[in-house]
Structures are given as C-alpha cells and as structure tokens.
PDB file of C-alpha atoms in Angstrom:
ATOM      1  CA  TRP K   1      14.269 -19.019 -40.976  1.00  0.00           C
ATOM      2  CA  ILE K   2      11.174 -19.668 -43.026  1.00  0.00           C
ATOM      3  CA  ASN K   3       9.939 -16.630 -44.885  1.00  0.00           C
ATOM      4  CA  HIS K   4       7.086 -18.158 -46.923  1.00  0.00           C
ATOM      5  CA  ASN K   5       5.172 -15.429 -48.783  1.00  0.00           C
ATOM      6  CA  ASP K   6       6.607 -12.301 -47.177  1.00  0.00           C
ATOM      7  CA  GLN K   7       9.974 -12.035 -48.909  1.00  0.00           C
ATOM      8  CA  PHE K   8      10.701  -8.696 -47.299  1.00  0.00           C
ATOM      9  CA  LEU K   9      10.864  -9.831 -43.684  1.00  0.00           C
ATOM     10  CA  TYR K  10      14.307  -9.638 -42.147  1.00  0.00           C
ATOM     11  CA  PRO K  11      15.695 -10.890 -38.817  1.00  0.00           C
ATOM     12  CA  ASN K  12      17.428  -7.649 -37.735  1.00  0.00           C
ATOM     13  CA  ASP K  13      18.866  -4.377 -39.044  1.00  0.00           C
ATOM     14  CA  ALA K  14      22.245  -5.924 -39.957  1.00  0.00           C
ATOM     15  CA  TYR K  15      21.059  -6.267 -43.576  1.00  0.00           C
ATOM     16  CA  LYS K  16      21.519  -2.509 -44.048  1.00  0.00           C
ATOM     17  CA  ALA K  17      25.302  -2.937 -44.099  1.00  0.00           C
ATOM     18  CA  ASP K  18      25.339  -6.449 -45.568  1.00  0.00           C
ATOM     19  CA  THR K  19      25.858  -5.963 -49.296  1.00  0.00           C
ATOM     20  CA  GLU K  20      26.098  -9.713 -49.903  1.00  0.00           C
ATOM     21  CA  PHE K  21      22.619 -10.160 -48.429  1.00  0.00           C
ATOM     22  CA  GLN K  22      21.268  -7.245 -50.489  1.00  0.00           C
ATOM     23  CA  ASN K  23      22.822  -8.635 -53.681  1.00  0.00           C
ATOM     24  CA  ASN K  24      21.423 -12.095 -52.902  1.00  0.00           C
ATOM     25  CA  CYS K  25      17.989 -10.485 -52.522  1.00  0.00           C
ATOM     26  CA  LEU K  26      18.397  -8.987 -55.997  1.00  0.00           C
ATOM     27  CA  VAL K  27      19.168 -12.433 -57.449  1.00  0.00           C
ATOM     28  CA  TYR K  28      16.194 -13.886 -55.570  1.00  0.00           C
ATOM     29  CA  MET K  29      13.924 -11.201 -56.991  1.00  0.00           C
ATOM     30  CA  LEU K  30      15.207 -11.599 -60.549  1.00  0.00           C
ATOM     31  CA  PHE K  31      14.900 -15.383 -60.713  1.00  0.00           C
ATOM     32  CA  HIS K  32      11.973 -16.202 -58.426  1.00  0.00           C
ATOM     33  CA  GLY K  33       9.311 -18.278 -60.161  1.00  0.00           C
ATOM     34  CA  LYS K  34       6.604 -15.733 -59.350  1.00  0.00           C
ATOM     35  CA  ASN K  35       8.480 -12.865 -61.007  1.00  0.00           C
ATOM     36  CA  ILE K  36       6.274 -12.109 -64.012  1.00  0.00           C
ATOM     37  CA  ILE K  37       8.008  -9.051 -65.434  1.00  0.00           C
ATOM     38  CA  ARG K  38       7.415  -9.219 -69.167  1.00  0.00           C
ATOM     39  CA  SER K  39       7.925  -6.946 -72.113  1.00  0.00           C
ATOM     40  CA  ILE K  40       4.195  -7.064 -72.933  1.00  0.00           C
ATOM     41  CA  HIS K  41       3.797  -4.519 -70.103  1.00  0.00           C
ATOM     42  CA  GLY K  42       6.374  -2.165 -71.646  1.00  0.00           C
ATOM     43  CA  THR K  43      10.158  -2.167 -71.813  1.00  0.00           C
ATOM     44  CA  ASN K  44      11.694  -4.834 -69.594  1.00  0.00           C
ATOM     45  CA  HIS K  45      14.441  -3.073 -67.608  1.00  0.00           C
ATOM     46  CA  TRP K  46      15.099  -6.157 -65.435  1.00  0.00           C
ATOM     47  CA  ILE K  47      17.017  -8.392 -67.869  1.00  0.00           C
ATOM     48  CA  PRO K  48      20.294  -9.276 -66.130  1.00  0.00           C
ATOM     49  CA  PHE K  49      21.879 -10.984 -69.156  1.00  0.00           C
ATOM     50  CA  THR K  50      23.523  -9.575 -72.255  1.00  0.00           C
ATOM     51  CA  GLU K  51      22.196 -10.376 -75.702  1.00  0.00           C
ATOM     52  CA  GLN K  52      25.268 -12.553 -76.325  1.00  0.00           C
ATOM     53  CA  GLU K  53      24.735 -14.594 -73.147  1.00  0.00           C
ATOM     54  CA  VAL K  54      21.246 -15.660 -74.232  1.00  0.00           C
ATOM     55  CA  ASN K  55      21.810 -15.654 -78.009  1.00  0.00           C
ATOM     56  CA  ALA K  56      19.122 -13.000 -78.513  1.00  0.00           C
ATOM     57  CA  ARG K  57      18.057 -12.306 -82.086  1.00  0.00           C
ATOM     58  CA  ASP K  58      17.660  -8.566 -81.432  1.00  0.00           C
ATOM     59  CA  ASN K  59      19.139  -6.002 -79.060  1.00  0.00           C
ATOM     60  CA  PHE K  60      17.340  -5.431 -75.775  1.00  0.00           C
ATOM     61  CA  GLU K  61      15.566  -2.089 -75.408  1.00  0.00           C
ATOM     62  CA  SER K  62      17.112  -1.579 -71.979  1.00  0.00           C
ATOM     63  CA  HIS K  63      20.439  -2.501 -70.404  1.00  0.00           C
ATOM     64  CA  PHE K  64      19.565  -1.029 -67.013  1.00  0.00           C
ATOM     65  CA  MET K  65      19.997  -4.206 -64.933  1.00  0.00           C
ATOM     66  CA  GLN K  66      23.214  -5.186 -66.710  1.00  0.00           C
ATOM     67  CA  ASP K  67      24.631  -1.702 -66.108  1.00  0.00           C
ATOM     68  CA  PHE K  68      23.444  -1.670 -62.477  1.00  0.00           C
ATOM     69  CA  ILE K  69      25.094  -5.020 -61.738  1.00  0.00           C
ATOM     70  CA  ALA K  70      28.282  -3.906 -63.498  1.00  0.00           C
ATOM     71  CA  GLY K  71      28.445  -0.782 -61.299  1.00  0.00           C
ATOM     72  CA  LYS K  72      27.919   1.621 -64.187  1.00  0.00           C
ATOM     73  CA  ILE K  73      24.929   3.414 -62.648  1.00  0.00           C
ATOM     74  CA  LYS K  74      25.301   6.053 -59.955  1.00  0.00           C
ATOM     75  CA  ALA K  75      22.407   7.008 -57.703  1.00  0.00           C
ATOM     76  CA  GLU K  76      21.155  10.475 -58.539  1.00  0.00           C
ATOM     77  CA  ASP K  77      19.984  11.453 -55.059  1.00  0.00           C
ATOM     78  CA  LYS K  78      22.685   9.554 -53.138  1.00  0.00           C
ATOM     79  CA  THR K  79      20.183   7.985 -50.748  1.00  0.00           C
ATOM     80  CA  ASP K  80      19.987   4.486 -49.379  1.00  0.00           C
ATOM     81  CA  MET K  81      16.995   2.709 -50.921  1.00  0.00           C
ATOM     82  CA  PHE K  82      16.541   0.511 -47.830  1.00  0.00           C
ATOM     83  CA  SER K  83      16.203   3.159 -45.144  1.00  0.00           C
ATOM     84  CA  GLU K  84      13.518   5.656 -44.266  1.00  0.00           C
ATOM     85  CA  THR K  85      15.991   8.495 -43.899  1.00  0.00           C
ATOM     86  CA  SER K  86      18.538   9.713 -46.392  1.00  0.00           C
ATOM     87  CA  LYS K  87      22.210   9.195 -45.812  1.00  0.00           C
ATOM     88  CA  PRO K  88      25.199   9.912 -48.031  1.00  0.00           C
ATOM     89  CA  GLN K  89      26.312   7.145 -50.353  1.00  0.00           C
ATOM     90  CA  PRO K  90      29.777   6.649 -51.851  1.00  0.00           C
ATOM     91  CA  GLU K  91      30.385   8.543 -55.074  1.00  0.00           C
ATOM     92  CA  ASP K  92      31.956   5.568 -56.806  1.00  0.00           C
ATOM     93  CA  THR K  93      29.876   2.610 -57.790  1.00  0.00           C
ATOM     94  CA  LYS K  94      31.352  -0.837 -58.139  1.00  0.00           C
ATOM     95  CA  LYS K  95      30.378  -4.130 -59.668  1.00  0.00           C
ATOM     96  CA  LEU K  96      28.026  -6.131 -57.469  1.00  0.00           C
ATOM     97  CA  GLU K  97      29.514  -9.221 -55.874  1.00  0.00           C
ATOM     98  CA  PHE K  98      27.354 -12.285 -55.283  1.00  0.00           C
ATOM     99  CA  SER K  99      27.676 -15.216 -52.921  1.00  0.00           C
ATOM    100  CA  TYR K 100      28.488 -18.694 -54.200  1.00  0.00           C
ATOM    101  CA  GLN K 101      24.833 -19.699 -53.789  1.00  0.00           C
ATOM    102  CA  ALA K 102      23.559 -16.671 -55.714  1.00  0.00           C
ATOM    103  CA  LEU K 103      26.027 -17.377 -58.514  1.00  0.00           C
ATOM    104  CA  ARG K 104      24.747 -20.965 -58.731  1.00  0.00           C
ATOM    105  CA  VAL K 105      21.183 -19.622 -59.145  1.00  0.00           C
ATOM    106  CA  TRP K 106      22.471 -17.245 -61.796  1.00  0.00           C
ATOM    107  CA  VAL K 107      24.279 -19.975 -63.763  1.00  0.00           C
ATOM    108  CA  ASN K 108      21.357 -22.404 -63.553  1.00  0.00           C
ATOM    109  CA  SER K 109      18.940 -19.690 -64.706  1.00  0.00           C
ATOM    110  CA  SER K 110      20.983 -18.852 -67.788  1.00  0.00           C
ATOM    111  CA  ASN K 111      20.881 -22.431 -69.097  1.00  0.00           C
TER     112      ASN K 111
END
C-alpha cells in the first residue's frame, strides 16, 4: 500500500498487537530522510547507536534510545502508547526485535 506523506495511516487494527510492525515503524522514524532531529535544538535523545559504533569523539548526553531498544526502560504509567484507552502492560521489558528489512536499514544507516 502506498502511504506517501501520511506515515501514520494503517490498514487495520492488527498493528496494535504486531510488535514487529511497531518496531519497524521505529526504524522508519529514526532513519527517514526527513527526520531532522538535531542537537542544536537541545539534547538529542533519539540516537540509536552507541559511541563506539559511530566512533564518537565524546560521550552522548543521552542514551535513551539505546536503552529503550535494549529493553532497559520500563513504562512508568503502564499504558499502551498506541491506543486511546489505557491497558495494563507487562512488567518486564525486553530487547526490541526487528525484521530482516529493518535490520538492513539499520546496518546501511550506520555505515
């Protein structure tokens, strides 16, 4: 299906239980060419790489996205960020798993 400029359209409600789709959306958001998140607007919390992976000269101010992807961050209010109503979420967080295609985007973006 062609989504053009509305990246938040979805074909049905199945995405709510489809963690692979949700994780692929995260990769899409992080690496899309129109994503202009920059540190000139404040601390960049959206860096998915470690300092070692990109040979950074200094430490990043935030490791939020790295920790989120690694499953180290637990939701405080235990709500689902995709629904209009709250519902309980699992207590344990786990490392996000990405599809083959999302991993290819990830690898190509780190080069």
